[in-house]
mmCIF file of C-alpha atoms and ligand atoms in Angstrom:
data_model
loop_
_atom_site.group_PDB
_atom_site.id
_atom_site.type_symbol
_atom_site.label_atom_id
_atom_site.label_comp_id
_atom_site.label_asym_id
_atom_site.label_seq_id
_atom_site.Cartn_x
_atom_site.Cartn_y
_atom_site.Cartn_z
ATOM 1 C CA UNK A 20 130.108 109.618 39.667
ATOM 2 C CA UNK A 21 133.366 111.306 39.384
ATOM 3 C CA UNK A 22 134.505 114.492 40.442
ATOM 4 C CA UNK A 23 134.464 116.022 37.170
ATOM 5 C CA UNK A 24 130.302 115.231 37.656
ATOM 6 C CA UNK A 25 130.365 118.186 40.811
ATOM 7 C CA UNK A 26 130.932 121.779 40.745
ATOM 8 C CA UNK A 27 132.034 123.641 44.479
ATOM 9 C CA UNK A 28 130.351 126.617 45.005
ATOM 10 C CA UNK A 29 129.932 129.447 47.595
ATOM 11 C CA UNK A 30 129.201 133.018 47.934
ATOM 12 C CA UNK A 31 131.400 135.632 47.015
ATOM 13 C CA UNK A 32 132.607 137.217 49.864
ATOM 14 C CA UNK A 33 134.237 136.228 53.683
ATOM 15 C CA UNK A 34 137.082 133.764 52.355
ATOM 16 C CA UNK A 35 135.198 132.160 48.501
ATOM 17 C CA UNK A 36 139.026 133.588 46.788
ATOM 18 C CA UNK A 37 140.649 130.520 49.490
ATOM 19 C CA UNK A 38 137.679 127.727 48.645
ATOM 20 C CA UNK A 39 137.475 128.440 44.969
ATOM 21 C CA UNK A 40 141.477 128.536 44.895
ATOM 22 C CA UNK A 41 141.627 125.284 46.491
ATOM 23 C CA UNK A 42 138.868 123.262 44.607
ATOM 24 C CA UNK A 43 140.588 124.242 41.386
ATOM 25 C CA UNK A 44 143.864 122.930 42.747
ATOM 26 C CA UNK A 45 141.973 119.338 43.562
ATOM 27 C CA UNK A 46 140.521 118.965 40.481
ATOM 28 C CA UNK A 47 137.229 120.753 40.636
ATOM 29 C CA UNK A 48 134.870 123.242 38.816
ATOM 30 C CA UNK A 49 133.802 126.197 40.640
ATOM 31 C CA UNK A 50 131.063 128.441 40.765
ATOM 32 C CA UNK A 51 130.803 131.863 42.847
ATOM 33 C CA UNK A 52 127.899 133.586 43.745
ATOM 34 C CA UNK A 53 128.184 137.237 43.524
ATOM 35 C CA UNK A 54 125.641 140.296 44.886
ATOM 36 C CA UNK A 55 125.506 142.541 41.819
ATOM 37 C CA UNK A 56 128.654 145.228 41.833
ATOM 38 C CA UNK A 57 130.853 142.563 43.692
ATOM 39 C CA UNK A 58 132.229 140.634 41.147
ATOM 40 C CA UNK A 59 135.419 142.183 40.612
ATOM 41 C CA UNK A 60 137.699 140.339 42.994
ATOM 42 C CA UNK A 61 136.371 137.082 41.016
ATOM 43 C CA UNK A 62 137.010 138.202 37.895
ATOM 44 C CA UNK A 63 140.722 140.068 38.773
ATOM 45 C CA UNK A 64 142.022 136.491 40.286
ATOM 46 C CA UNK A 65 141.023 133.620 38.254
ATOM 47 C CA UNK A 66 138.966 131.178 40.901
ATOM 48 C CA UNK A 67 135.927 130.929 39.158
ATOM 49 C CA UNK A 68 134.667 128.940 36.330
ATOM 50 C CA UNK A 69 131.103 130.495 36.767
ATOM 51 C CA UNK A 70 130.154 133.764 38.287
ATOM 52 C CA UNK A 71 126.619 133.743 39.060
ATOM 53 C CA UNK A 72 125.457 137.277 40.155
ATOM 54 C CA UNK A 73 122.186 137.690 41.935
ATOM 55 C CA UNK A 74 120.903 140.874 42.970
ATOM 56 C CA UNK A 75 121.121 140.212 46.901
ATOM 57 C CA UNK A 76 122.150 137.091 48.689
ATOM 58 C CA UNK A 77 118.770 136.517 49.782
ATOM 59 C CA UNK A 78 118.139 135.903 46.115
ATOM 60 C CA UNK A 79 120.010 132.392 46.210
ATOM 61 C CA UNK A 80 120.208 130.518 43.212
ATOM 62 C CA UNK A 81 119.749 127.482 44.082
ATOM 63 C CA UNK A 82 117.722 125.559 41.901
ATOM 64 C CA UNK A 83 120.505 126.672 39.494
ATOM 65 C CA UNK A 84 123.145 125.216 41.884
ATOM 66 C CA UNK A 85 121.390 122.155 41.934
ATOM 67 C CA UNK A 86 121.298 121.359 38.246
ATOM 68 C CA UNK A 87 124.914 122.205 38.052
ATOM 69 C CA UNK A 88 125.241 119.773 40.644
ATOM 70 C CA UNK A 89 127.254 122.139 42.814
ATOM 71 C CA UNK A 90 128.092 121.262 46.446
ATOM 72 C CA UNK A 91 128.153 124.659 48.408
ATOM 73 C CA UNK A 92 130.473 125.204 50.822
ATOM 74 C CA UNK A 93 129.549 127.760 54.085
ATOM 75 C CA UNK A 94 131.928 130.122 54.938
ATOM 76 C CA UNK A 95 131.042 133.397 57.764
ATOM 77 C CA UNK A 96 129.410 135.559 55.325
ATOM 78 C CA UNK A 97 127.535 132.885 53.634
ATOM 79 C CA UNK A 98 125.180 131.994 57.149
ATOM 80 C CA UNK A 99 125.477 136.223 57.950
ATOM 81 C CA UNK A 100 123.709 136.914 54.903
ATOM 82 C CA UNK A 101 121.311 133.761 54.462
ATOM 83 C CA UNK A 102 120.737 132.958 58.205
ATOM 84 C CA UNK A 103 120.171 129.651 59.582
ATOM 85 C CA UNK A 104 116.967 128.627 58.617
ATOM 86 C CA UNK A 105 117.400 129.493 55.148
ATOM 87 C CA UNK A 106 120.664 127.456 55.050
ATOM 88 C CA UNK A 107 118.801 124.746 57.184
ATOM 89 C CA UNK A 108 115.807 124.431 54.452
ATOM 90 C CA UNK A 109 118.047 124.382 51.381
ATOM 91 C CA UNK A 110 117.904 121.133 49.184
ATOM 92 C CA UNK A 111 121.117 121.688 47.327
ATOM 93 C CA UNK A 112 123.907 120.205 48.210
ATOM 94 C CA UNK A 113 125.718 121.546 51.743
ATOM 95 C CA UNK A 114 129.326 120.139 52.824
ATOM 96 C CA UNK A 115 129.028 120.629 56.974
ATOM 97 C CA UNK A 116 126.723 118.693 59.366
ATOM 98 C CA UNK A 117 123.233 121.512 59.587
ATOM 99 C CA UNK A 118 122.443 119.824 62.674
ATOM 100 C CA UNK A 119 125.671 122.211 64.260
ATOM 101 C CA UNK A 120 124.605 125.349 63.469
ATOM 102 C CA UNK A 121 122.234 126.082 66.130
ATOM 103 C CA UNK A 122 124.122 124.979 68.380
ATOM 104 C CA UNK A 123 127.280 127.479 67.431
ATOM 105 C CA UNK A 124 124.660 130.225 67.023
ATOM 106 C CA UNK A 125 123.152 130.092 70.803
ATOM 107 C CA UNK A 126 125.237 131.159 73.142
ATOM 108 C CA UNK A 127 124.059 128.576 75.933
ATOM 109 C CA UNK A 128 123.799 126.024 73.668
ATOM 110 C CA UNK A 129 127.525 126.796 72.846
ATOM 111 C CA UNK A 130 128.283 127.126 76.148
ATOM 112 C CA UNK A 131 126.891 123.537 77.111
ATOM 113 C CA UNK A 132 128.419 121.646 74.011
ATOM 114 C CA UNK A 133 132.118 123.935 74.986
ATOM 115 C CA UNK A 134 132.064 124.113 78.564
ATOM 116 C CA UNK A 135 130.133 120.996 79.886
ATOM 117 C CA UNK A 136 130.162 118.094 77.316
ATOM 118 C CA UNK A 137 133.833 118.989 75.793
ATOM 119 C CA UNK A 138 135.188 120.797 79.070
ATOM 120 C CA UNK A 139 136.822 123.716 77.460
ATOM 121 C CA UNK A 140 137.669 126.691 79.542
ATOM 122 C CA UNK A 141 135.404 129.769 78.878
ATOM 123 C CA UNK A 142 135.513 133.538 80.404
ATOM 124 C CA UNK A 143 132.270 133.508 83.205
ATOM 125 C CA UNK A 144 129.253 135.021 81.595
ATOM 126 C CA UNK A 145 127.402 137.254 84.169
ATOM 127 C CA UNK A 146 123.479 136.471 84.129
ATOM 128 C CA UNK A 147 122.344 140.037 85.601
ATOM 129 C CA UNK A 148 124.513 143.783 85.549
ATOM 130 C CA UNK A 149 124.234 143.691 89.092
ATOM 131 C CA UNK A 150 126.471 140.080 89.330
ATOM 132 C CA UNK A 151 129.146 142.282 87.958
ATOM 133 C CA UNK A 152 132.581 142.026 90.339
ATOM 134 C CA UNK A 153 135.165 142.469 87.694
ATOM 135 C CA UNK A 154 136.250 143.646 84.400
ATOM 136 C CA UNK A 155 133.763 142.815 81.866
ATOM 137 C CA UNK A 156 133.099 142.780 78.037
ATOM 138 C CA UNK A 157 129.429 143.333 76.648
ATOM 139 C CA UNK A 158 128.683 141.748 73.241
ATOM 140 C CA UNK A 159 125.515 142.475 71.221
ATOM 141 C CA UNK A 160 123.684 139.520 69.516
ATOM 142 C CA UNK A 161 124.225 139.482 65.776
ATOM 143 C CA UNK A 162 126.962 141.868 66.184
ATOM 144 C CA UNK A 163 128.476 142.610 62.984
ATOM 145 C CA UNK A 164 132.174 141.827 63.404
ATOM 146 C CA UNK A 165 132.285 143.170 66.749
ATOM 147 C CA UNK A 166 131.014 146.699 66.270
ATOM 148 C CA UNK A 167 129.790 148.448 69.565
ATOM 149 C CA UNK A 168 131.387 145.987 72.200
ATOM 150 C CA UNK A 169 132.670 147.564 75.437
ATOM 151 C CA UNK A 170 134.510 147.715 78.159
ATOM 152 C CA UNK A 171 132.407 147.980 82.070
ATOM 153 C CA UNK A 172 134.183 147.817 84.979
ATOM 154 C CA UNK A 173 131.681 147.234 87.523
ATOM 155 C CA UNK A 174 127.723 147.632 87.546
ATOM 156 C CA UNK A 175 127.671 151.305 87.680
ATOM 157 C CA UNK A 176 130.044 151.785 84.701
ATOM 158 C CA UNK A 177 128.240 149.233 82.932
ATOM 159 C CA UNK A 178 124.442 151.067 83.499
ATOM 160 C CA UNK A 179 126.172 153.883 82.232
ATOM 161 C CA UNK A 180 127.621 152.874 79.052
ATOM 162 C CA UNK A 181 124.288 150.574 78.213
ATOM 163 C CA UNK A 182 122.532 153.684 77.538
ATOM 164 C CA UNK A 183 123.906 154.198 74.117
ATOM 165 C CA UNK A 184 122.611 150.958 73.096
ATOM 166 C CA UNK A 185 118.492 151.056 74.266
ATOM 167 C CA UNK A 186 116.636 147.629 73.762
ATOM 168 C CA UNK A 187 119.594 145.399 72.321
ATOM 169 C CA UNK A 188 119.898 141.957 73.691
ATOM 170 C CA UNK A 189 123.433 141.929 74.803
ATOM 171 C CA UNK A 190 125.840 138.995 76.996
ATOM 172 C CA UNK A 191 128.287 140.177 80.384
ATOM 173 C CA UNK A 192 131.578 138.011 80.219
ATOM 174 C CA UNK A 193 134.642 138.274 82.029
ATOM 175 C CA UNK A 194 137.046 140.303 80.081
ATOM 176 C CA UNK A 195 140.403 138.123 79.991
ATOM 177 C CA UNK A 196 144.075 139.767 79.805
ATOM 178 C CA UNK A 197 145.662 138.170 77.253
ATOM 179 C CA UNK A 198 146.523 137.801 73.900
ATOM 180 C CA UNK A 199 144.029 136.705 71.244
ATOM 181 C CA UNK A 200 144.718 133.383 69.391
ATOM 182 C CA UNK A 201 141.867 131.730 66.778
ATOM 183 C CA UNK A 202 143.005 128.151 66.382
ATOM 184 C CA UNK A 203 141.865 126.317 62.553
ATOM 185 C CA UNK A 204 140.961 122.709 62.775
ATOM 186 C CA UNK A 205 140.202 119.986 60.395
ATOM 187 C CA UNK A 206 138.284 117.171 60.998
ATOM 188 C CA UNK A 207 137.990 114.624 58.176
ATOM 189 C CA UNK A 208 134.984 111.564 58.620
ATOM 190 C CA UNK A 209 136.789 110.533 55.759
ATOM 191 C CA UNK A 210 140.099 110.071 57.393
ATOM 192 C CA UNK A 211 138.855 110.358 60.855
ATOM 193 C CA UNK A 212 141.757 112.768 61.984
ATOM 194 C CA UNK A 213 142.212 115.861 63.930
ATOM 195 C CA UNK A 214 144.276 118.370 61.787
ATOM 196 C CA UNK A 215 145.781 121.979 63.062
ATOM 197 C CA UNK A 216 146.284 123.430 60.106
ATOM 198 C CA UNK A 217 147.071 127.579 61.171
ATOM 199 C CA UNK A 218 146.447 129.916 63.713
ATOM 200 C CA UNK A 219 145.483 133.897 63.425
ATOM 201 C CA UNK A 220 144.630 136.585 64.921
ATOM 202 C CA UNK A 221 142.483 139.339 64.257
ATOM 203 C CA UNK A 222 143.576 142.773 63.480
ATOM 204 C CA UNK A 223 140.454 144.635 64.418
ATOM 205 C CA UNK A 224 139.005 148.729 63.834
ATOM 206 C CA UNK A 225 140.477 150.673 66.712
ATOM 207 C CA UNK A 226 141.778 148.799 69.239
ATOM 208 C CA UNK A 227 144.611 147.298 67.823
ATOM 209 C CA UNK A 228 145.665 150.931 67.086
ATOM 210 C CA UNK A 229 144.597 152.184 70.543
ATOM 211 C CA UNK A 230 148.124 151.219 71.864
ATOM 212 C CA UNK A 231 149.623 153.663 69.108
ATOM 213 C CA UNK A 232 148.276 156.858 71.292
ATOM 214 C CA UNK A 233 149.809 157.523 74.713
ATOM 215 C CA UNK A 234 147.619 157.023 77.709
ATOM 216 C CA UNK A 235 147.653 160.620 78.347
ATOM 217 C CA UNK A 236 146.424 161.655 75.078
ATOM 218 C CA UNK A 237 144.022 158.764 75.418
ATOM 219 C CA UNK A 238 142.576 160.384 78.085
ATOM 220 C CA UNK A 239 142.572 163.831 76.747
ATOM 221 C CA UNK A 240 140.667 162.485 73.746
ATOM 222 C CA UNK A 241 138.179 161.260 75.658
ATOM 223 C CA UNK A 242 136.315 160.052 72.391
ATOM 224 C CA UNK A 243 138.920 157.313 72.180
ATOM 225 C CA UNK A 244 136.420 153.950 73.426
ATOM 226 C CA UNK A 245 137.429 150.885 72.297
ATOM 227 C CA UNK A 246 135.755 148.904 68.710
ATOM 228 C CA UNK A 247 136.536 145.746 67.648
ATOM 229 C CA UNK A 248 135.356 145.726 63.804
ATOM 230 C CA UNK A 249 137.642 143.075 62.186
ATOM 231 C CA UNK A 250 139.999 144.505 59.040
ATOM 232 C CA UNK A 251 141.812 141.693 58.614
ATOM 233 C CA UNK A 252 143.404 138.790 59.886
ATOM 234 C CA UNK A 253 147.577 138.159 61.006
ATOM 235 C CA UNK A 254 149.245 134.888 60.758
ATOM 236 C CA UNK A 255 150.596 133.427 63.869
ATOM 237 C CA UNK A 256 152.534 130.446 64.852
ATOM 238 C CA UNK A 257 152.158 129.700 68.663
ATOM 239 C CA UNK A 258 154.740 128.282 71.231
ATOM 240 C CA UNK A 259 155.350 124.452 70.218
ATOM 241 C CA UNK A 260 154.355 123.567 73.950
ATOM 242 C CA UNK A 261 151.020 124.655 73.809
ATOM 243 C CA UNK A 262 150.272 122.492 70.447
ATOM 244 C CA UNK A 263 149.286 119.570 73.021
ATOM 245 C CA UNK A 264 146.703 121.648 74.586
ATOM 246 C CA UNK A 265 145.575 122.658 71.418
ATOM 247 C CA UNK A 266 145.140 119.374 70.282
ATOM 248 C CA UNK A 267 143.440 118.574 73.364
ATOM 249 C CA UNK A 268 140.747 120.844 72.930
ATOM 250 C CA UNK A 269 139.919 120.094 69.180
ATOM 251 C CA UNK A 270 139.680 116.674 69.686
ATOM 252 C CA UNK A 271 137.051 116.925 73.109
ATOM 253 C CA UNK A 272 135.296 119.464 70.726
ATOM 254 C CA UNK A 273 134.503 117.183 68.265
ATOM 255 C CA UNK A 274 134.015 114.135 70.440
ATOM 256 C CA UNK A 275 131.326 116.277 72.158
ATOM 257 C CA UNK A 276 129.665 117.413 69.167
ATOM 258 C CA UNK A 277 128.908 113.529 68.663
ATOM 259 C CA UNK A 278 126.826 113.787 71.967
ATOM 260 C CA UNK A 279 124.631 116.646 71.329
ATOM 261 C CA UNK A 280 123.919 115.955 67.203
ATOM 262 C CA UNK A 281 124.725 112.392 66.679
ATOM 263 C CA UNK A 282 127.483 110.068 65.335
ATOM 264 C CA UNK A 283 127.818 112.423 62.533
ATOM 265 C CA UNK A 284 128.877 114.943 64.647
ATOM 266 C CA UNK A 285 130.987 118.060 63.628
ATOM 267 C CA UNK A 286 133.491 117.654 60.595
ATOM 268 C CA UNK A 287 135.231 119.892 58.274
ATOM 269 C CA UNK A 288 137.348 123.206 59.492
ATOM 270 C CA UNK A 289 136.265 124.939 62.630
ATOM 271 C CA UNK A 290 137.496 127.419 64.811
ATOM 272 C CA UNK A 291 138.170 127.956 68.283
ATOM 273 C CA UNK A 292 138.647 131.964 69.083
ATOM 274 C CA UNK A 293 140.245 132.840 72.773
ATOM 275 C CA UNK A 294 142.471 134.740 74.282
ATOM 276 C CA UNK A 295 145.636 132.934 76.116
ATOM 277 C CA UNK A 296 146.954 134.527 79.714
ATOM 278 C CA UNK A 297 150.371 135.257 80.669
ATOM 279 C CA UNK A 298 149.719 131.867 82.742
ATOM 280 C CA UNK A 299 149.500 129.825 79.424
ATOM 281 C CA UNK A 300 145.640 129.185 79.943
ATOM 282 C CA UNK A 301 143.281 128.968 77.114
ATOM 283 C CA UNK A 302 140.094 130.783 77.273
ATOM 284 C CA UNK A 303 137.535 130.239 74.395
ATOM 285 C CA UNK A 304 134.594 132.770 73.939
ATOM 286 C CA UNK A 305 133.778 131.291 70.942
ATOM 287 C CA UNK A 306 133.525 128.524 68.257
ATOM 288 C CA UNK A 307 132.648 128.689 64.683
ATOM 289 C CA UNK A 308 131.609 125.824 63.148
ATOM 290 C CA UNK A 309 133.323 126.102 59.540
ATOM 291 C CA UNK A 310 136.143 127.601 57.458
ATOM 292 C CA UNK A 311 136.892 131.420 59.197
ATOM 293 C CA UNK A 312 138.272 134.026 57.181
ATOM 294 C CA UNK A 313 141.454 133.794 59.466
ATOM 295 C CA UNK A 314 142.866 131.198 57.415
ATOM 296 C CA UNK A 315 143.289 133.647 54.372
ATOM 297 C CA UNK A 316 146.838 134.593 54.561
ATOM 298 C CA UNK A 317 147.453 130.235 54.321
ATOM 299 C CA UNK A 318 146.095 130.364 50.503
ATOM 300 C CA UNK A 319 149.587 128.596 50.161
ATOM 301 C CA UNK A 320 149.372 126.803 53.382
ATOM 302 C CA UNK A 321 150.868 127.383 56.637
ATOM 303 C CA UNK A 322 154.061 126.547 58.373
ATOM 304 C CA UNK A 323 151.298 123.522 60.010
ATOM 305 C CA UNK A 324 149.879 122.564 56.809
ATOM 306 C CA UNK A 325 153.512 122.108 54.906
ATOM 307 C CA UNK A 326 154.364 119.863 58.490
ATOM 308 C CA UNK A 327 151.750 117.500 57.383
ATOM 309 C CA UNK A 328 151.304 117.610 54.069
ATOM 310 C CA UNK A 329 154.798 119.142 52.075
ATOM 311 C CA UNK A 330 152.255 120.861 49.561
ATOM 312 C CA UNK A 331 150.479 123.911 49.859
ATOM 313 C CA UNK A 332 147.335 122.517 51.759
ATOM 314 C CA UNK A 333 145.007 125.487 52.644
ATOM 315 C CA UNK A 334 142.170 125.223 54.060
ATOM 316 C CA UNK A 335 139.850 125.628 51.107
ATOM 317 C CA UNK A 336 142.082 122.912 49.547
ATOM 318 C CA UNK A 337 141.831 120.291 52.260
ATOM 319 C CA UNK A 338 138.050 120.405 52.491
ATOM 320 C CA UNK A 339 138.004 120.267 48.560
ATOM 321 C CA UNK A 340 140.580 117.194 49.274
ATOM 322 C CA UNK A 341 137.808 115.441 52.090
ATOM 323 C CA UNK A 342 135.221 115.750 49.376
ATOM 324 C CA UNK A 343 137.322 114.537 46.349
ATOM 325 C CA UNK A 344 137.929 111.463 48.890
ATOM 326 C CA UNK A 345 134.783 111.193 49.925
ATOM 327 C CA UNK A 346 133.778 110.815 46.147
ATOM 328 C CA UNK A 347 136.729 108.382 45.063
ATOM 329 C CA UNK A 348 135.398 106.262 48.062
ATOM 330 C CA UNK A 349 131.859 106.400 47.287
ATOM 331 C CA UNK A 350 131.108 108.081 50.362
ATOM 332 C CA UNK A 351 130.167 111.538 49.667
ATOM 333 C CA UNK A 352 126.971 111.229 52.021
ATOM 334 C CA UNK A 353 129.023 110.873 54.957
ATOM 335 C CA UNK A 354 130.383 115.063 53.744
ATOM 336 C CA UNK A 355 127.119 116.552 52.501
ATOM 337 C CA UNK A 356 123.888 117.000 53.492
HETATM 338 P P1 AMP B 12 131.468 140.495 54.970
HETATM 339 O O1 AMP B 12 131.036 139.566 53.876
HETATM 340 O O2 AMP B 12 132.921 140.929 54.854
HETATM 341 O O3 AMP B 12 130.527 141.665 55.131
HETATM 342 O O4 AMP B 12 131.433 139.664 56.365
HETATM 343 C C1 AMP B 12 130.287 139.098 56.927
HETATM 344 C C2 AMP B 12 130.646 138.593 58.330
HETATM 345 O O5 AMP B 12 131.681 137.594 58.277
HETATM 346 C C3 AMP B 12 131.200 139.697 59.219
HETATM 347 O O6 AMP B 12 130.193 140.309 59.992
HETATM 348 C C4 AMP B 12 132.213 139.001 60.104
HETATM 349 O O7 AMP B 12 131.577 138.526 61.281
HETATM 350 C C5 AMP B 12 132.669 137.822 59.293
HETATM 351 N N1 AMP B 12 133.983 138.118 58.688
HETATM 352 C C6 AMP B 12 134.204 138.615 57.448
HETATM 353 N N2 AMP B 12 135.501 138.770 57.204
HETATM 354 C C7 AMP B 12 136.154 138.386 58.304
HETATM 355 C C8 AMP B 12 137.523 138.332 58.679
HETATM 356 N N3 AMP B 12 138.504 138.707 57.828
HETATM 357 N N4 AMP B 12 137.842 137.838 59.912
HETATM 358 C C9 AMP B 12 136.881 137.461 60.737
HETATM 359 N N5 AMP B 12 135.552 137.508 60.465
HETATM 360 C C10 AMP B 12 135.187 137.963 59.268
HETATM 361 P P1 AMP B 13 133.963 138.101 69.156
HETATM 362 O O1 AMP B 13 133.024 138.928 68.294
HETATM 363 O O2 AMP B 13 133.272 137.385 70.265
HETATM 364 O O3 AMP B 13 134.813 137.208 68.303
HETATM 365 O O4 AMP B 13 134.968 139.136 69.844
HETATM 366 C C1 AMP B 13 135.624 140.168 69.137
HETATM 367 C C2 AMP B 13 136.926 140.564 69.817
HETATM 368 O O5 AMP B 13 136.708 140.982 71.168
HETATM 369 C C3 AMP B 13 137.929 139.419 69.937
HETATM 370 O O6 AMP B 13 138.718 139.257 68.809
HETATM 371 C C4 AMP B 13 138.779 139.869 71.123
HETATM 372 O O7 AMP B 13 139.729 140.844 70.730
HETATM 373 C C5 AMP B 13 137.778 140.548 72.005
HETATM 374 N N1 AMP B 13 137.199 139.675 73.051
HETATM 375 C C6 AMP B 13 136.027 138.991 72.946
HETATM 376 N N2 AMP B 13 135.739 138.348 74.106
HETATM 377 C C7 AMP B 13 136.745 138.627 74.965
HETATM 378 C C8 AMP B 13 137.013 138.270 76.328
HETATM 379 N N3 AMP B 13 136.151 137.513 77.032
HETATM 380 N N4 AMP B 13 138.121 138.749 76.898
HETATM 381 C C9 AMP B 13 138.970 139.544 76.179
HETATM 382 N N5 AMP B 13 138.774 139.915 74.912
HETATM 383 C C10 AMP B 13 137.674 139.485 74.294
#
C-alpha cells in the first residue's frame, strides 16, 4: 500500500493545527476529531480534509477511523482526555510504542526508567512532609497544566499550605533555581537517529508575571501565591555548549527505554522538561513520551530543524516523514501499533 491508502488523524486540540499541517506537507490525508463547538480553528486554517465532530472525546470514533484507514497520532490532550487504558485498548491504528505510556504516567516508574536505567539527573523527591530540609515544590497527580502547585519551605510551611487541598495525592520535590528549558527529540526506528529538533519554554498563568510586581507590593498583596497553568509556549535556542549534554541525555533515554519495554523501545518525538542552574546542570522533572505542544511556534521549523534538514521540518512533519518512510520501506509495523 501507498501512502495515498492512509489518512493521519488526531484530536482537535493540544498541537492537531502542527500534525495535520505537517501530514499535508508529506503527502497525506488528514482527519481531525473535534468535541462539538470546537471546530473552528480547523475550519479557519485549512489542515483538515475531514472534520469528524463527536460530542465528547470519550465518544471516539474509532471504528470510523479504522475504515478510513487512519493512523492516529497522540499528542497531550489526546491521552488527557481518553486516558491510558482507553488509548491502550484501541484497535485502530496508533503511531508511538503503548508499552511507554505507563511508564511516563507513574512517577516511580519514570523515575526508574530517568534516573536509574538512563542516569538522568532529577530534583530529590521527598517520601514523607517531615523529610522536608529545603525548598520544595508540591505537584498534584493529574494536575491540569499545573494548576494548584506550591511553594513549602520546610515541613511546617508545607502542613500549612496542604490544607487547601484535603485528600489529593500529591509528590514533595526539591524546588531547583533555574531557568526552565523543555528539550524536543526525535527518534526515528526508521532511520535509527537521535534528532533535536527545538527547545521551549513555557509561559505559564501567574508566575511568569509575578516578577512584573515589586516584592513589596507582593507582599502587601498577600493573595499573590504562585500558579503555574500553561498559556502558551516561547521559543528558545540554548547555549551551543550545552547541545552535547543534550544529546547525551536523549540518546541514554531512549537506550533505556529498550530495557524496560523491549527492543522496540521509545520512538517518535518526546520531551524532556527541566530546569538548568546557573552551574549549567540539567535537572529533569519530567518526560513526555510524544509530540508536546511546545513545539508549536516551529510549524515552519526551528533554527535546529533548518540545521538538519534546509526545509521547514516541524515536528508534526517529521513524524508524518518516519511514517511516509516507514510505508515506502514496507515497514510501517515497526511505527504503529
Ligand atoms: P487542552 O486540550 O488545551 O485542554 O490541554 C490538555 C492538556 O494538555 C493540558 O492539561 C496540558 O497538560 C497539556 N497542554 C495543552 N496545551 C499545552 C501547551 N501549550 N503547553 C504545554 N502543555 C499543554
Ligand atoms: P510540571 O507540571 O511538572 O511540568 O511543572 C510545571 C511547572 O512548574 C514547570 O514548567 C516549572 O516552571 C515548574 N517546576 C516543576 N518542577 C520544578 C522543580 N523541581 N523545580 C523548579 N521548578 C519546577
Amino acid at each position: 500500500m501507498g501512502i495515498g491508502d492512509y489518512s493521519i488523524a488526531t484530536l482537535g486540540s493540544h498541537s492537531a493545527l502542527q500534525i495535520l499541517h505537517g501530514a499535508k506537507q508529506e503527502g497525506f490525508k488528514t482527519i481531525v476529531v473535534c468535541a462539538k463547538g470546537r471546530e473552528e480553528p480547523y475550519t479557519m486554517f485549512p489542515v483538515a480534509d475531514e472534520i469528524i465532530t463527536v460530542d465528547s472525546f470519550k465518544e471516539f470514533p474509532e471504528e470510523e477511523l479504522i475504515k478510513k484507514n487512519a493512523i492516529i497520532i497522540p499528542h497531550g490532550s489526546f491521552i488527557a482526555y481518553m486516558g491510558i487504558e482507553a488509548t491502550k485498548s484501541m484497535n485502530a491504528k496508533y503511531y508511538g510504542n503503548k508499552a511507554i505510556l505507563e511508564w511516563e504516567s507513574d512517577r516511580n516508574m519514570e523515575r526508574e526508567w530517568l534516573k536509574e536505567k538512563a542516569g538522568i539527573n532529577m530534583p530529590l523527591m521527598f517520601e514523607k512532609p517531615e523529610d522536608i530540609d529545603r525548598s520544595v515544590i508540591v505537584k498534584f497527580h493529574g494536575a491540569q497544566g499545573g494548576r494548584g502547585y506550591f511553594l513549602a519551605r520546610n515541613t511546617e510551611d508545607f502542613n500549612e499550605k496542604i490544607k487547601a487541598h484535603p485528600g489529593k495525592e500529591y509528590a514533595i520535590q526539591e524546588y531547583i533555581i533555574g531557568v526552565p528549558i523543555y528539550i524536543h527529540y526525535f527518534y526515528s526506528p526508521i532511520t535509527k537517529e537521535l534528532e533535536i529538533l527545538s527547545f521551549d519554554k513555557r509561559y505559564e498563568s501567574n508566575v511568569d508575571s509575578i516578577g512584573r510586581i515589586s516584592a513589596r507590593d507582593q507582599i502587601a498583596l498577600d493573595s499573590v501565591d504562585p500558579s503555574y497553568v500553561v498559556v502558551g509556549n516561547v521559543p528558545i535556542v540554548i547555549r551551543e555548549s550545552l547541545l552535547p549534554k543534550a544529546i547525551e541525555m536523549g540518546k541514554a533515554v531512549v537506550e533505556a527505554s529498550k530495557t524496560i519495554v523491549g527492543e522496540q523501545g521509545l520512538f517518535g518525538p518526546f520531551c524532556l522538561e527541566g530546569v538548568l542552574t546557573p552551574d549549567q546542570e540539567f535537572f529533569i522533572f519530567e518526560i513526555s513520551a510524544r509530540i508536546v505542544a511546545g513545539t508549536n511556534p516551529f510549524v515552519d521549523g526551528s533554527p535546529y530543524s533548518y540545521l538538519k534538514y534546509d526545509e521547514p521540518m516541524s515536528t508534526g512533519r517529521r513524524i508524518a516523514r518516519d511514517i511516509k518512510q516507514a510505508i515506502e520501506q514496507d515497514r510501517i509495523n515497526e511505527v504503529i501499533q
